[in-house]
Short mmCIF file of C-alpha atoms in Angstrom, two decimals:
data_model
loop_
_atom_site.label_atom_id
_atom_site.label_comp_id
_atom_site.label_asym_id
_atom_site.label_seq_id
_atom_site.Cartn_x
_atom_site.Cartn_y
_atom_site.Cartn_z
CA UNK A 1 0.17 -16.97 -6.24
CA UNK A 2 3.95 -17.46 -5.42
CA UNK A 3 5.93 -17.86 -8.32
CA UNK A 4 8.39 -20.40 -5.92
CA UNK A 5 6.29 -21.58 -3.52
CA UNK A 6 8.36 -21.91 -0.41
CA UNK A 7 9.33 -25.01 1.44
CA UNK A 8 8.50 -25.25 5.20
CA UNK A 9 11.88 -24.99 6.54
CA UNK A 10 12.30 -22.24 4.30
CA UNK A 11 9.28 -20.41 5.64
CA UNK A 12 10.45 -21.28 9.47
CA UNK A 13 13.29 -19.04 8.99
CA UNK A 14 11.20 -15.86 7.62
CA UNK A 15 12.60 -12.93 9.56
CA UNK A 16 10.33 -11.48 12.37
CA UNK A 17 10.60 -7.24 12.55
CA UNK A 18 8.91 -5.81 15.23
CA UNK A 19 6.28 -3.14 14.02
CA UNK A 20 3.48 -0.62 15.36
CA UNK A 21 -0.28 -1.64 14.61
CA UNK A 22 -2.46 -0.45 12.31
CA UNK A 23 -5.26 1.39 12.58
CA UNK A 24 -7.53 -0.07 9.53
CA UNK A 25 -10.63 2.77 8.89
CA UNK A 26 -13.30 1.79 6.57
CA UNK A 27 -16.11 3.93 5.80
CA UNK A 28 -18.99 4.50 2.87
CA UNK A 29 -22.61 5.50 2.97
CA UNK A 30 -25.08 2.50 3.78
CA UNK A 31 -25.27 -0.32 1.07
CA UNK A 32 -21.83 -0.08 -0.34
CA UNK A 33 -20.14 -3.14 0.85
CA UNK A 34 -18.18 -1.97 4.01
CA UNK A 35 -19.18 -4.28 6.14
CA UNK A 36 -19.47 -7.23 3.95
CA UNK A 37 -15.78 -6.46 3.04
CA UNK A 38 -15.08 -5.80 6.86
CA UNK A 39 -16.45 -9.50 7.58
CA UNK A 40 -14.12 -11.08 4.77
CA UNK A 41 -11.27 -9.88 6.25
CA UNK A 42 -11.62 -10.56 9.45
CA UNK A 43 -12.37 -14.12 8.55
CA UNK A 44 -9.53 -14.06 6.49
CA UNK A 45 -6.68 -12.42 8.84
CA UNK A 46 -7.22 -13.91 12.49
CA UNK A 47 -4.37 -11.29 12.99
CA UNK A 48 -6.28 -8.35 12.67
CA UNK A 49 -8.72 -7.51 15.65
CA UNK A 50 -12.12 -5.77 15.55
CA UNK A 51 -12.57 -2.63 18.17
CA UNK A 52 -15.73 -3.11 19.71
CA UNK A 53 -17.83 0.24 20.02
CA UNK A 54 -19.87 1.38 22.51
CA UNK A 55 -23.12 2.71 21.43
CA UNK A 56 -26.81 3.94 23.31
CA UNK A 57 -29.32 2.28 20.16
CA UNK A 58 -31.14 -0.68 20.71
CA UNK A 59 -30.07 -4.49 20.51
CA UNK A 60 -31.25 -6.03 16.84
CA UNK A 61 -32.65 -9.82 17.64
CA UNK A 62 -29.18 -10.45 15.56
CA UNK A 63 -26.69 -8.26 17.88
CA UNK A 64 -24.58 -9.62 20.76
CA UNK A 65 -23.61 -7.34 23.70
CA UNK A 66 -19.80 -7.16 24.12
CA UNK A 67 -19.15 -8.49 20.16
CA UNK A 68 -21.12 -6.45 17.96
CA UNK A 69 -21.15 -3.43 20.41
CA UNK A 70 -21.34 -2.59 24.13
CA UNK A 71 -24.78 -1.81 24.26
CA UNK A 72 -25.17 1.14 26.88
CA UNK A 73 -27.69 3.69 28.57
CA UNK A 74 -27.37 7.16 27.79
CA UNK A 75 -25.70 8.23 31.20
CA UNK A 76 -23.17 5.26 30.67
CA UNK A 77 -22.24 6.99 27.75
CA UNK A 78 -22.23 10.21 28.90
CA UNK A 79 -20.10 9.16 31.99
CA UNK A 80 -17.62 7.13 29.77
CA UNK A 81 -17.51 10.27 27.19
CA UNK A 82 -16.73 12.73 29.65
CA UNK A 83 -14.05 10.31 31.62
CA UNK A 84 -11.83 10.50 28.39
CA UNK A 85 -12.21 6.46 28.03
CA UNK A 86 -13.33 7.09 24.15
CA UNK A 87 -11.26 7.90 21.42
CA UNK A 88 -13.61 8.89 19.42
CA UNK A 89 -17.73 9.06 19.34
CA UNK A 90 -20.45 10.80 17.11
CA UNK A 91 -24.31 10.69 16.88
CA UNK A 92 -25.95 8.83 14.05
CA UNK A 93 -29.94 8.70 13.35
CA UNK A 94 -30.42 9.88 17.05
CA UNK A 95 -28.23 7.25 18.52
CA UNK A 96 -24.40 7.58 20.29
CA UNK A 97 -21.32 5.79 18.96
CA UNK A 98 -17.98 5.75 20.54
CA UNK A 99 -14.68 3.70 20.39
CA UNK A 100 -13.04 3.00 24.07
CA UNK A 101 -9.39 4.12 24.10
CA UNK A 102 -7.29 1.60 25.71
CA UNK A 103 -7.95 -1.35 23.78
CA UNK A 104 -6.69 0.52 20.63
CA UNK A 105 -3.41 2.24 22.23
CA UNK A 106 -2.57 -1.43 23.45
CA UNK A 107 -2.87 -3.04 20.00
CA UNK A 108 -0.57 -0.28 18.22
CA UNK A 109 1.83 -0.97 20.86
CA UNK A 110 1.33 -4.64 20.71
CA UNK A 111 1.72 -4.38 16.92
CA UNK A 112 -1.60 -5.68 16.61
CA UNK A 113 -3.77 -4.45 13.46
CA UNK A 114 -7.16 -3.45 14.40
CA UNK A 115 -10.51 -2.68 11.74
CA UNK A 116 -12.88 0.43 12.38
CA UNK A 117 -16.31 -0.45 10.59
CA UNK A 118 -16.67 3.48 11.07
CA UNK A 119 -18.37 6.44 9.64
CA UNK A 120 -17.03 9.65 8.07
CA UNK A 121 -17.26 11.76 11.35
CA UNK A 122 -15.55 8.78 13.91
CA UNK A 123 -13.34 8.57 11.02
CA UNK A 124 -12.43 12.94 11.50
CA UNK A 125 -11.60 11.70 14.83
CA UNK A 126 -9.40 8.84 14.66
CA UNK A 127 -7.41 11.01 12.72
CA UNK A 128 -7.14 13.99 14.56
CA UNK A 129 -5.93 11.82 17.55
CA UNK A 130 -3.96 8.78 15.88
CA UNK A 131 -2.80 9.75 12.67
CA UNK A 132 0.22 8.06 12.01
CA UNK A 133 -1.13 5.07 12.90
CA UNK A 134 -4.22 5.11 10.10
CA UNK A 135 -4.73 3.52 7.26
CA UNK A 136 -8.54 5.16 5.43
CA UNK A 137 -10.13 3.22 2.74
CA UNK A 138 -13.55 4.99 1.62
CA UNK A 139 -15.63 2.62 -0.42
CA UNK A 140 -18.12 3.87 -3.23
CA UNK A 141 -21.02 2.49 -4.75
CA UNK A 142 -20.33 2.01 -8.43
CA UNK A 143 -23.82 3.97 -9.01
CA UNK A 144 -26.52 5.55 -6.66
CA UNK A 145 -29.13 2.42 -8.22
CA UNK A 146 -26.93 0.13 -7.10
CA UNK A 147 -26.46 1.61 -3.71
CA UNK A 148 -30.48 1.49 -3.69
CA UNK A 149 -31.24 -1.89 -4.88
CA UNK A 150 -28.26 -3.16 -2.56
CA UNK A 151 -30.35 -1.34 0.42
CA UNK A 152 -33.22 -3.03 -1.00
CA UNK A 153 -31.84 -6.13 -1.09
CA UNK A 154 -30.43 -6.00 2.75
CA UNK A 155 -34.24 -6.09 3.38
CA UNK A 156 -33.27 -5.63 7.38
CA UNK A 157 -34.31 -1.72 7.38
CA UNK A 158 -37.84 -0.62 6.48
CA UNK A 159 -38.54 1.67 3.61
CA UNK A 160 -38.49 4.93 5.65
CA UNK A 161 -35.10 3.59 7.21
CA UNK A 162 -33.92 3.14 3.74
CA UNK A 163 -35.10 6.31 2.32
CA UNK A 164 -33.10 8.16 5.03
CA UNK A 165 -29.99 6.69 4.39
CA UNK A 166 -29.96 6.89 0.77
CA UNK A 167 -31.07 10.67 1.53
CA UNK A 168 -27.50 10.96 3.88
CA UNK A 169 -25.81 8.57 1.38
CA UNK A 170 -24.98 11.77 -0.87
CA UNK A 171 -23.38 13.65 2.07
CA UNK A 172 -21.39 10.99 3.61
CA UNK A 173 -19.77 10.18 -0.07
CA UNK A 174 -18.50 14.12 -0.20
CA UNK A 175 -16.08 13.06 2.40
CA UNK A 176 -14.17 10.73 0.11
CA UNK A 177 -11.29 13.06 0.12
CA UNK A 178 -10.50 12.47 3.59
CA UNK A 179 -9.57 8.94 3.09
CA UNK A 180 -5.77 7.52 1.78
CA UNK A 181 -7.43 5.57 -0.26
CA UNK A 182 -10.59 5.13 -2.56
CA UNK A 183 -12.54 1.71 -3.86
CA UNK A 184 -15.38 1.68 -5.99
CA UNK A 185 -17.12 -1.56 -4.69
CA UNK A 186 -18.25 -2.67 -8.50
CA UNK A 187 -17.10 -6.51 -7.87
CA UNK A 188 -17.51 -7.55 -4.20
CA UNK A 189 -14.20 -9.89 -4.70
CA UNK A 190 -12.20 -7.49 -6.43
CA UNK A 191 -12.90 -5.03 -3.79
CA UNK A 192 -11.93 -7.25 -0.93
CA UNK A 193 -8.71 -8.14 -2.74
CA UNK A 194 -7.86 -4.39 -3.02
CA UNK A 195 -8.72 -3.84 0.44
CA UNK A 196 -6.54 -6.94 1.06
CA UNK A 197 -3.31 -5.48 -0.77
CA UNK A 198 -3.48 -2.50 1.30
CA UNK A 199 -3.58 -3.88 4.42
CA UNK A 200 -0.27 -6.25 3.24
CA UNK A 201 1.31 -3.21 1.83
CA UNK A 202 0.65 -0.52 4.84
CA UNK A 203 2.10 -3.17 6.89
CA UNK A 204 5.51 -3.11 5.22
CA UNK A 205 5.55 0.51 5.38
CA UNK A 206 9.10 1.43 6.81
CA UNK A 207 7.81 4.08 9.27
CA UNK A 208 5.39 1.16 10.70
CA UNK A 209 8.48 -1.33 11.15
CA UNK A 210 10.83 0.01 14.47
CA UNK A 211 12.26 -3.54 14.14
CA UNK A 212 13.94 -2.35 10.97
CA UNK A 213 16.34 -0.14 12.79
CA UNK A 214 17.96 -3.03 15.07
CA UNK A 215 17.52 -5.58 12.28
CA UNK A 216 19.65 -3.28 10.04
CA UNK A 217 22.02 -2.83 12.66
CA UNK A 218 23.13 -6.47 12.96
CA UNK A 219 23.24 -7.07 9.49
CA UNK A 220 25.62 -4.68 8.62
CA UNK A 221 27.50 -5.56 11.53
CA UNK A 222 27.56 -9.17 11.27
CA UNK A 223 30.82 -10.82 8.91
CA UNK A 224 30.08 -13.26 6.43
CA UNK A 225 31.06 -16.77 7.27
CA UNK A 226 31.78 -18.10 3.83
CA UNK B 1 -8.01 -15.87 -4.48
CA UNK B 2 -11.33 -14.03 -4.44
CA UNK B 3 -14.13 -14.66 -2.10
CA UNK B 4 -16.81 -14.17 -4.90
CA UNK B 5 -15.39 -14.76 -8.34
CA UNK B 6 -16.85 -12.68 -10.77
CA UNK B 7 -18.61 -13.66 -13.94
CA UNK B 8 -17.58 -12.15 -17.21
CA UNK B 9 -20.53 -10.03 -17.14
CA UNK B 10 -19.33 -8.42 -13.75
CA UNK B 11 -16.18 -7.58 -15.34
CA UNK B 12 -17.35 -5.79 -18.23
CA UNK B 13 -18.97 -3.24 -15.82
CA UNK B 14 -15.28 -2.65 -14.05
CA UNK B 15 -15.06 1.24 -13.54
CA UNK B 16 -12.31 2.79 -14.44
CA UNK B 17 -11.15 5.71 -12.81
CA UNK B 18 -8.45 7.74 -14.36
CA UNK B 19 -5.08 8.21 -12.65
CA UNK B 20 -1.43 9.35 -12.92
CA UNK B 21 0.75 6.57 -13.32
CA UNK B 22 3.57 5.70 -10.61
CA UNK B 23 7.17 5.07 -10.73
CA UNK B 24 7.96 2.28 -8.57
CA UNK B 25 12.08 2.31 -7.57
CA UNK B 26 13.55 -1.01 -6.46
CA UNK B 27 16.68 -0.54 -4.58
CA UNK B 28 19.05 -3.29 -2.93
CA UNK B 29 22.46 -4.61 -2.02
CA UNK B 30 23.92 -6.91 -5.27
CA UNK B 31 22.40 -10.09 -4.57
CA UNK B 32 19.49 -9.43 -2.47
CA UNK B 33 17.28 -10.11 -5.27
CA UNK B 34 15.85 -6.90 -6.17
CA UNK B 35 16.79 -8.10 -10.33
CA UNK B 36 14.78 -11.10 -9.69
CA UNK B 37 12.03 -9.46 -8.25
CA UNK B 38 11.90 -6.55 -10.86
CA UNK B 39 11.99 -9.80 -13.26
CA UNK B 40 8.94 -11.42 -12.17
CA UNK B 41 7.05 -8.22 -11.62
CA UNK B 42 7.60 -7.58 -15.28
CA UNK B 43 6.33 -11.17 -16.33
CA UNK B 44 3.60 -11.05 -14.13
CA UNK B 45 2.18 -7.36 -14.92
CA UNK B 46 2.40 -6.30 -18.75
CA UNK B 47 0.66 -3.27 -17.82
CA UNK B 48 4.17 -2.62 -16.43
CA UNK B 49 6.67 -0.15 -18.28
CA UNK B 50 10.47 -0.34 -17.62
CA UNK B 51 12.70 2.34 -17.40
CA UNK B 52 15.11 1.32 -19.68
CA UNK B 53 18.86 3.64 -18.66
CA UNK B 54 21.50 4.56 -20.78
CA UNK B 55 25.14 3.77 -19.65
CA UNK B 56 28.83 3.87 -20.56
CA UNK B 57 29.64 0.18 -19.20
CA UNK B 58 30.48 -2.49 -21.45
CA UNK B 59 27.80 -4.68 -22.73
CA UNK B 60 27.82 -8.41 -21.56
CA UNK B 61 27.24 -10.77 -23.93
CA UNK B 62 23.45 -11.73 -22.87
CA UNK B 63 22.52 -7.94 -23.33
CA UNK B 64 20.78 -6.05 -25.96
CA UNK B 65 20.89 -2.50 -26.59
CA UNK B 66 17.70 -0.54 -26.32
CA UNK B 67 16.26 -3.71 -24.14
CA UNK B 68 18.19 -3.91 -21.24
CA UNK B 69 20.33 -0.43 -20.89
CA UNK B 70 20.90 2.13 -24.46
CA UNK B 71 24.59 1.59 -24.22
CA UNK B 72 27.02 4.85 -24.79
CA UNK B 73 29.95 6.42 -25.32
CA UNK B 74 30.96 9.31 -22.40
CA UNK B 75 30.63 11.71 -24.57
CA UNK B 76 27.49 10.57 -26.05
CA UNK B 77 26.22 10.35 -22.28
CA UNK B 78 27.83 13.40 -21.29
CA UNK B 79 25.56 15.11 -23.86
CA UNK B 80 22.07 13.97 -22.67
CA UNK B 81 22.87 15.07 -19.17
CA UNK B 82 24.27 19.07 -20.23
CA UNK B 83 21.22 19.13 -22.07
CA UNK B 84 18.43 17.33 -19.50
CA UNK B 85 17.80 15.04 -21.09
CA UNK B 86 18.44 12.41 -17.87
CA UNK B 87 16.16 12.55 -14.83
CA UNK B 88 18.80 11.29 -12.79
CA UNK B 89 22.43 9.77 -13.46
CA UNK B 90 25.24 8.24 -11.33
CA UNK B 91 28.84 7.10 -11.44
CA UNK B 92 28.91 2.95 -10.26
CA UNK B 93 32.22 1.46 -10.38
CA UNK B 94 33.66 3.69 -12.74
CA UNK B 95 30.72 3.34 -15.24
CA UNK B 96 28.12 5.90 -15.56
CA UNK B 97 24.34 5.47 -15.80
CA UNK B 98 21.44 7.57 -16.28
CA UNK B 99 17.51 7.62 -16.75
CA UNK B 100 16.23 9.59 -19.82
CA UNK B 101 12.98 11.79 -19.05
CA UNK B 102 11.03 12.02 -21.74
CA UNK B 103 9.87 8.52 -21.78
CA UNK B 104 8.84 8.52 -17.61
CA UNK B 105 7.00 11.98 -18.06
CA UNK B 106 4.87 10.42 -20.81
CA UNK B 107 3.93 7.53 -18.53
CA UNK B 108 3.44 9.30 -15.68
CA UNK B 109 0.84 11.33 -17.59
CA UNK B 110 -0.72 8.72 -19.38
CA UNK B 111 -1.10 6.77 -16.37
CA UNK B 112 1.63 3.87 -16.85
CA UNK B 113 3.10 2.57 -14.62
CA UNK B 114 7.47 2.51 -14.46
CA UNK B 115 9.74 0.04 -12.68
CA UNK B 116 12.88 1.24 -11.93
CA UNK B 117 15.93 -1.16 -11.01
CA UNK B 118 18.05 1.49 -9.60
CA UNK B 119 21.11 2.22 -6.74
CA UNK B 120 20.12 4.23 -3.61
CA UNK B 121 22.15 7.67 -5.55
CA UNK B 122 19.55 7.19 -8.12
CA UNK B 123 16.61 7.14 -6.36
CA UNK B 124 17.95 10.20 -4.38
CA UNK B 125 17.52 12.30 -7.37
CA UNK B 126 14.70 10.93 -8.20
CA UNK B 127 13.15 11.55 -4.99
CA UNK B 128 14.06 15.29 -5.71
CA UNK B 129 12.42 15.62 -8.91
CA UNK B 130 9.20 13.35 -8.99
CA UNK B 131 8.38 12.73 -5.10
CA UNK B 132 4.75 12.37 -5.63
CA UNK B 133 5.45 10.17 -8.45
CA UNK B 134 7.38 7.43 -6.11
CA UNK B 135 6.57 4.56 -4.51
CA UNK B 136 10.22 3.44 -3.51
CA UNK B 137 10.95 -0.19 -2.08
CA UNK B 138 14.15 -1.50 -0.26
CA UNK B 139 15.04 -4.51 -0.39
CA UNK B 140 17.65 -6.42 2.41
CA UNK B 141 18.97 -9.72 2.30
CA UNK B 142 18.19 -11.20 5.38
CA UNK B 143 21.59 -12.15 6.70
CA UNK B 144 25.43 -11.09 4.80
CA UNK B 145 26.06 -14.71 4.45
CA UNK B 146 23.38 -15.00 2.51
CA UNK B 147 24.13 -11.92 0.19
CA UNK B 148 27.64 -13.59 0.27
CA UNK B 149 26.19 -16.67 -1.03
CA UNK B 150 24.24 -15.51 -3.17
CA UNK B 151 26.77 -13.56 -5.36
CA UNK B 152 28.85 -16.66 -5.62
CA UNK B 153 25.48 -18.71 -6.93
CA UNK B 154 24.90 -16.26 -9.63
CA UNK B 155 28.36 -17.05 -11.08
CA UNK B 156 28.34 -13.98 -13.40
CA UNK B 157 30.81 -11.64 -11.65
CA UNK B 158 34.53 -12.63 -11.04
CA UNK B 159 35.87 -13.03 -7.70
CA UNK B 160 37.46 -9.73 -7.50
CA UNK B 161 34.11 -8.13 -8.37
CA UNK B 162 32.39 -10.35 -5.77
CA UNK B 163 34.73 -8.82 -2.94
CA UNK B 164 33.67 -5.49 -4.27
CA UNK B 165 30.23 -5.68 -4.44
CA UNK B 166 29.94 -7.32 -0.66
CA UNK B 167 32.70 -4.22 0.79
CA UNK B 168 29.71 -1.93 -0.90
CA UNK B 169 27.32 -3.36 0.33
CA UNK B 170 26.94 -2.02 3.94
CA UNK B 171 27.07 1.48 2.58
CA UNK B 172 24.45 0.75 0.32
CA UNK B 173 22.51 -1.03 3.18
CA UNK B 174 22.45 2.11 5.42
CA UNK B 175 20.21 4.03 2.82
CA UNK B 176 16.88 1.66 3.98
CA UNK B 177 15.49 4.63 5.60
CA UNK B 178 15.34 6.83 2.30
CA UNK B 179 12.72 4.10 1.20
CA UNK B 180 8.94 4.20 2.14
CA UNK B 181 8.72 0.40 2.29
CA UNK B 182 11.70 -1.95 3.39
CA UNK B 183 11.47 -6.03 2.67
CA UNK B 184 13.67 -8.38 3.85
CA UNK B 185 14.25 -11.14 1.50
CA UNK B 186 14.23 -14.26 2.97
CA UNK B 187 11.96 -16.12 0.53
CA UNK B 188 11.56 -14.91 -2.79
CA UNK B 189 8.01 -16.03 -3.26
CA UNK B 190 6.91 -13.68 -0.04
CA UNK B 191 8.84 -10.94 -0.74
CA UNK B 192 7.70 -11.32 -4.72
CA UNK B 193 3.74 -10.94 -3.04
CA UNK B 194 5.02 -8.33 -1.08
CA UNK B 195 6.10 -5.68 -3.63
CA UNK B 196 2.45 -7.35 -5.81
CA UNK B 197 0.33 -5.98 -3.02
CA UNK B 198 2.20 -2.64 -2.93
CA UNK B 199 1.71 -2.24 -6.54
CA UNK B 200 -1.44 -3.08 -6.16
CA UNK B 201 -2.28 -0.65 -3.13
CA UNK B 202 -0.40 2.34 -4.26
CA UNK B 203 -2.41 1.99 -7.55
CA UNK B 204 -5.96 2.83 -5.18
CA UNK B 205 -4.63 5.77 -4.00
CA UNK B 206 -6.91 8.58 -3.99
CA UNK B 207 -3.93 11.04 -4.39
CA UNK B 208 -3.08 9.17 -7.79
CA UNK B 209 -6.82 8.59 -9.06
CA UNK B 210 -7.66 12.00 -10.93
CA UNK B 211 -10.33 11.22 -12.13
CA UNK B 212 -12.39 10.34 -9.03
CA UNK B 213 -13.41 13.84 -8.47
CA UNK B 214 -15.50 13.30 -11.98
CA UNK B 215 -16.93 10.11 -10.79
CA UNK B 216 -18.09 11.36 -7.42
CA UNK B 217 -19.68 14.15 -8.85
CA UNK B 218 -21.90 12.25 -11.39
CA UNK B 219 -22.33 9.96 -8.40
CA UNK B 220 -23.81 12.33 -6.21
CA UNK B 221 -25.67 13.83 -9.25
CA UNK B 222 -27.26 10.57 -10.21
CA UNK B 223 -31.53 9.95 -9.41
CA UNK B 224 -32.14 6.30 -8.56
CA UNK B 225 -33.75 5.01 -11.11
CA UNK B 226 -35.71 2.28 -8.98
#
């Protein structure tokens, strides 16, 4: 990829700005890649951190408590909701969904990037709260057969399961205009790479990097030594 | 690079969604490496326009008019800016340069994208008249030393000019916040990947990408056909 690759004492010098995290929210109806993509990045970028949601629907044989989600009772919710510990929460096919607060607000502050594997109405609430600090990708099936076959395929709903969500699939993909940015997921690697580039690219964003200001600082106060 | 390369097949179903093209402005100190970057972005991406500016400097021998600036009298220039015919123009070391519009408008509409190797005055105006259009970069050397160095390495300017350039050169630096990404160039390969994935992000934007309010809607139109 580099068109001069770098030598390592070359790359030990590579400047170090301190910057705000980022919140990374990707959403799209069932079937159209999200969390596939989700997974490739995080086992790409050991940098970038998953937020853990709480939620009140039942364990799959697959799920672990405390890494795919807190699993927890209704009145655990309820008293966790009503304490102000989530930032955001919804209700999805009967079932409650939340994100707990404090782990997020020390990341940004940390400067650590974290991913929200989140739907369109979490997604309303992120950004009514944390703006600034969001980047949105929405990703699209390339066609509504696709998104079918692909739910098809996934073979770990039944067919009334699947029905539903390809019934709700139309009204989650009118939100698409909340989002900074929009993928159509027609090539599973070209999508990742997109989602990829963003991530690089939102993290040189100026208003990200406070490190900027003092870096900037020194340099122009600093006298050649040639 | 990608996870799951794609067979040719895959690729011939790419969907393309119509959008406006963006101008991409690379500002920097002399010898920070912005030329070098704009170079390789230009080798790299064909899809790629340049904005090529007229000016009333001399041309150095290694330059060729209409490739790398349309090379004028002051009157001749002073011409094409009464009548509008520059988007933006500015007085560097006693030589005047300028941006015709016609050609950037075209683009813009068509969907090209423009690279722009321009000073911080330039990309003021800019700014003014084609915000949406931007996606500006700033580029920093990472020490003055360096930037010193650097402008003896290239060997092109005398002396004299050298002491110029490096006396402008914290001015210029204290326009980085007029930029919506800042890099610092410590290794050209990095910050070469750095303004890719910008490109590359910015492009996704669902601001920029017109044409994905027709998509969605035959989208949600669309009967499975399964």
């Amino acid at each position: 990829m580099s068109p001069t690759p770098s030598s390592p004492s070359t790359s030990s010098t590579v400047t170090k700005i301190a910057r705000r995290g980022l919140m990374l929210v990707l959403s799209s109806p069932s079937g159209a890649g999200k969390s596939t993509i989700a997974a490739s990045l995080l086992r790409d970028d050991h940098s970038l951190g998953i937020s853990v949601s709480v939620t009140t629907r039942a364990k799959r044989p697959s799920e672990i408590d405390g890494t795919h989600y807190h699993f927890k009772t209704i009145p655990q919710f309820e008293r966790m909701r009503e304490s102000g510990e989530l930032l955001e929460w919804a209700e999805v096919h009967g079932n409650f969904y939340g994100t707990p607060r404090e782990p997020v607000e020390s990341a940004m502050a940390d400067g650590r990037d974290m991913l929200f594997d989140i739907d369109w109405q979490g997604a309303q609430q992120l950004q009514e709260k944390m703006k600034a600090d969001i980047v949105s990708i929405f990703v699209l099936p390339p066609t509504m057969t696709e998104l079918q076959s692909r739910l098809h395929r996934r073979a770990e709903d039944s067919e009334e399961v699947i029905a539903t969500r390809l019934a709700n699939s139309r009204a989650e993909i009118g939100h698409w205009r909340e989002y900074d940015y929009v993928i159509v997921n027609d090539d599973l690697g070209n999508a990742f790479e997109a989602v990829q580039s963003i991530v690089r690219a939102e993290r040189l964003r100026r208003d990200r990097r406070f490190g900027m200001f003092d870096f900037v600082t020194k340099l122009i106060e600093e006298t050649p030594v040639l």
